[in-house]
Amino acid sequence: MATVNTTTTREWRDLDLNFKIHPIRKDINKHKAELAVINSIKNLISTRHYEVPFQPELGCNVQKLLFEPLDSVTATLIEREIVETINNFEPRVEVKSVTAKPDYDNNGFKLEMIFQIVNRTEPVAIKFFLERVR
């Protein structure tokens, strides 16, 4: 009896939300694999609760926490909020660590995340800056 190996790796795809046009295809650019997942995580973090119609629980309270005092307590709250949001709304990712450090000179938080995409072996690390925006 023959056996069939059905293991497939899924490639994640997403649209470029800057809506840049590809010069040859004259179509909107697509993000693939890691870049699609990274953009999804950044969008989840920047989306507030009640901002998405008919999905009031989708989002993160990070925007609200950025107006709290710039200290290590707020950094810990931001870390917890981000981990909880990603665990709830991004099934393609397993979070390894999130570190938020206050940046007193620039009045914001330096954020570093390490996560692993499902069905991939190597971890992905991203860094970005969280600041107050009205």
Coordinates of C-alpha atoms in Angstrom, one line a residue:
M1 CA 0.0 0.0 0.0
A2 CA 1.4 3.4 -0.9
T3 CA 1.6 6.3 1.5
V4 CA 0.9 9.9 0.6
N5 CA 2.7 12.7 2.4
T6 CA 0.2 15.5 2.8
T7 CA 2.4 18.0 4.6
T8 CA 2.1 21.4 3.0
T9 CA 3.4 24.7 4.1
R10 CA 1.0 27.6 3.8
E11 CA 2.2 30.9 2.4
W12 CA 0.6 33.9 4.0
R13 CA -0.4 36.7 1.7
D14 CA -1.7 40.2 2.3
L15 CA -2.2 43.5 0.4
D16 CA 0.2 46.4 0.8
L17 CA -1.9 48.9 2.8
N18 CA 0.1 51.8 1.3
F19 CA -1.7 50.8 -2.0
K20 CA 1.5 51.3 -4.0
I21 CA 1.2 50.2 -7.7
H22 CA 3.5 47.6 -9.1
P23 CA 5.3 49.2 -12.1
I24 CA 5.0 46.2 -14.4
R25 CA 1.8 44.5 -13.4
K26 CA -0.1 47.8 -12.7
D27 CA -1.7 46.1 -9.7
I28 CA -1.5 46.7 -6.0
N29 CA 1.6 45.1 -4.4
K30 CA 1.3 42.1 -2.2
H31 CA 3.1 41.1 0.9
K32 CA 4.1 37.5 1.3
A33 CA 5.1 35.2 4.2
E34 CA 6.8 37.0 7.1
L35 CA 6.1 40.5 5.9
A36 CA 2.4 39.8 5.7
V37 CA 2.3 38.5 9.3
I38 CA 4.4 41.4 10.6
N39 CA 2.1 44.0 9.0
S40 CA -0.9 42.1 10.5
I41 CA 0.7 42.4 14.0
K42 CA 1.4 46.1 13.5
N43 CA -2.1 46.7 12.4
L44 CA -3.5 44.8 15.4
I45 CA -1.4 46.9 17.8
S46 CA -2.4 50.2 16.2
T47 CA -6.1 49.4 16.0
R48 CA -8.3 50.6 18.9
H49 CA -11.3 48.8 20.4
Y50 CA -14.6 49.6 18.6
E51 CA -12.7 50.9 15.6
V52 CA -13.6 47.9 13.4
P53 CA -17.3 47.8 12.5
F54 CA -19.2 44.8 13.9
Q55 CA -16.0 43.6 15.8
P56 CA -15.8 45.8 18.9
E57 CA -13.4 43.4 20.7
L58 CA -10.8 43.5 17.9
G59 CA -7.9 45.8 18.8
C60 CA -5.5 46.8 21.5
N61 CA -5.5 49.4 24.3
V62 CA -1.9 50.5 23.6
Q63 CA -3.0 53.9 22.3
K64 CA -4.7 54.6 25.6
L65 CA -1.7 53.4 27.6
L66 CA 0.7 55.8 25.7
F67 CA -1.0 58.7 27.5
E68 CA -0.1 57.3 30.9
P69 CA 3.2 58.2 32.7
L70 CA 6.3 57.2 30.9
D71 CA 7.7 54.6 33.3
S72 CA 8.4 50.9 33.7
V73 CA 4.9 50.2 35.1
T74 CA 3.3 51.5 31.9
A75 CA 5.9 49.5 29.8
T76 CA 4.8 46.3 31.6
L77 CA 1.1 47.1 30.9
I78 CA 1.9 47.6 27.2
E79 CA 3.8 44.3 27.0
R80 CA 0.9 42.4 28.6
E81 CA -1.7 44.1 26.3
I82 CA 0.3 43.3 23.2
V83 CA 0.8 39.7 24.1
E84 CA -2.9 39.3 25.0
T85 CA -4.0 40.9 21.8
I86 CA -1.7 38.8 19.6
N87 CA -2.7 35.6 21.3
N88 CA -6.4 36.4 20.9
F89 CA -6.5 37.6 17.3
E90 CA -3.4 36.3 15.4
P91 CA -3.5 32.5 15.2
R92 CA -0.5 32.4 12.8
V93 CA 1.9 33.5 15.5
E94 CA 3.3 32.2 18.8
V95 CA 4.8 35.1 20.9
K96 CA 8.1 34.4 22.5
S97 CA 8.8 37.7 24.1
V98 CA 7.7 41.4 24.1
T99 CA 9.9 44.1 25.6
A100 CA 8.9 47.7 25.9
K101 CA 11.4 50.2 27.1
P102 CA 10.6 53.8 28.0
D103 CA 12.5 56.4 25.8
Y104 CA 12.5 59.6 27.8
D105 CA 14.2 61.7 25.2
N106 CA 11.7 60.9 22.4
N107 CA 8.6 60.6 24.7
G108 CA 7.6 57.1 23.7
F109 CA 8.4 53.4 24.0
K110 CA 10.9 51.2 22.1
L111 CA 9.2 47.9 21.4
E112 CA 11.0 44.7 20.5
M113 CA 9.0 41.5 19.7
I114 CA 10.2 38.0 19.1
F115 CA 7.7 35.6 17.7
Q116 CA 7.5 32.4 15.7
I117 CA 5.2 31.9 12.7
V118 CA 3.3 28.7 12.7
N119 CA 5.0 26.0 10.6
R120 CA 8.3 27.8 10.5
T121 CA 11.4 27.0 12.6
E122 CA 13.2 30.3 12.8
P123 CA 12.0 33.1 15.1
V124 CA 11.2 36.6 13.7
A125 CA 12.3 39.7 15.6
I126 CA 10.8 43.1 14.9
K127 CA 11.5 46.5 16.5
F128 CA 9.4 49.7 16.3
F129 CA 8.7 52.8 18.2
L130 CA 5.4 53.6 20.0
E131 CA 4.5 57.3 20.5
R132 CA 1.5 59.4 21.3
V133 CA -0.6 60.5 18.3
R134 CA -3.7 62.6 18.7

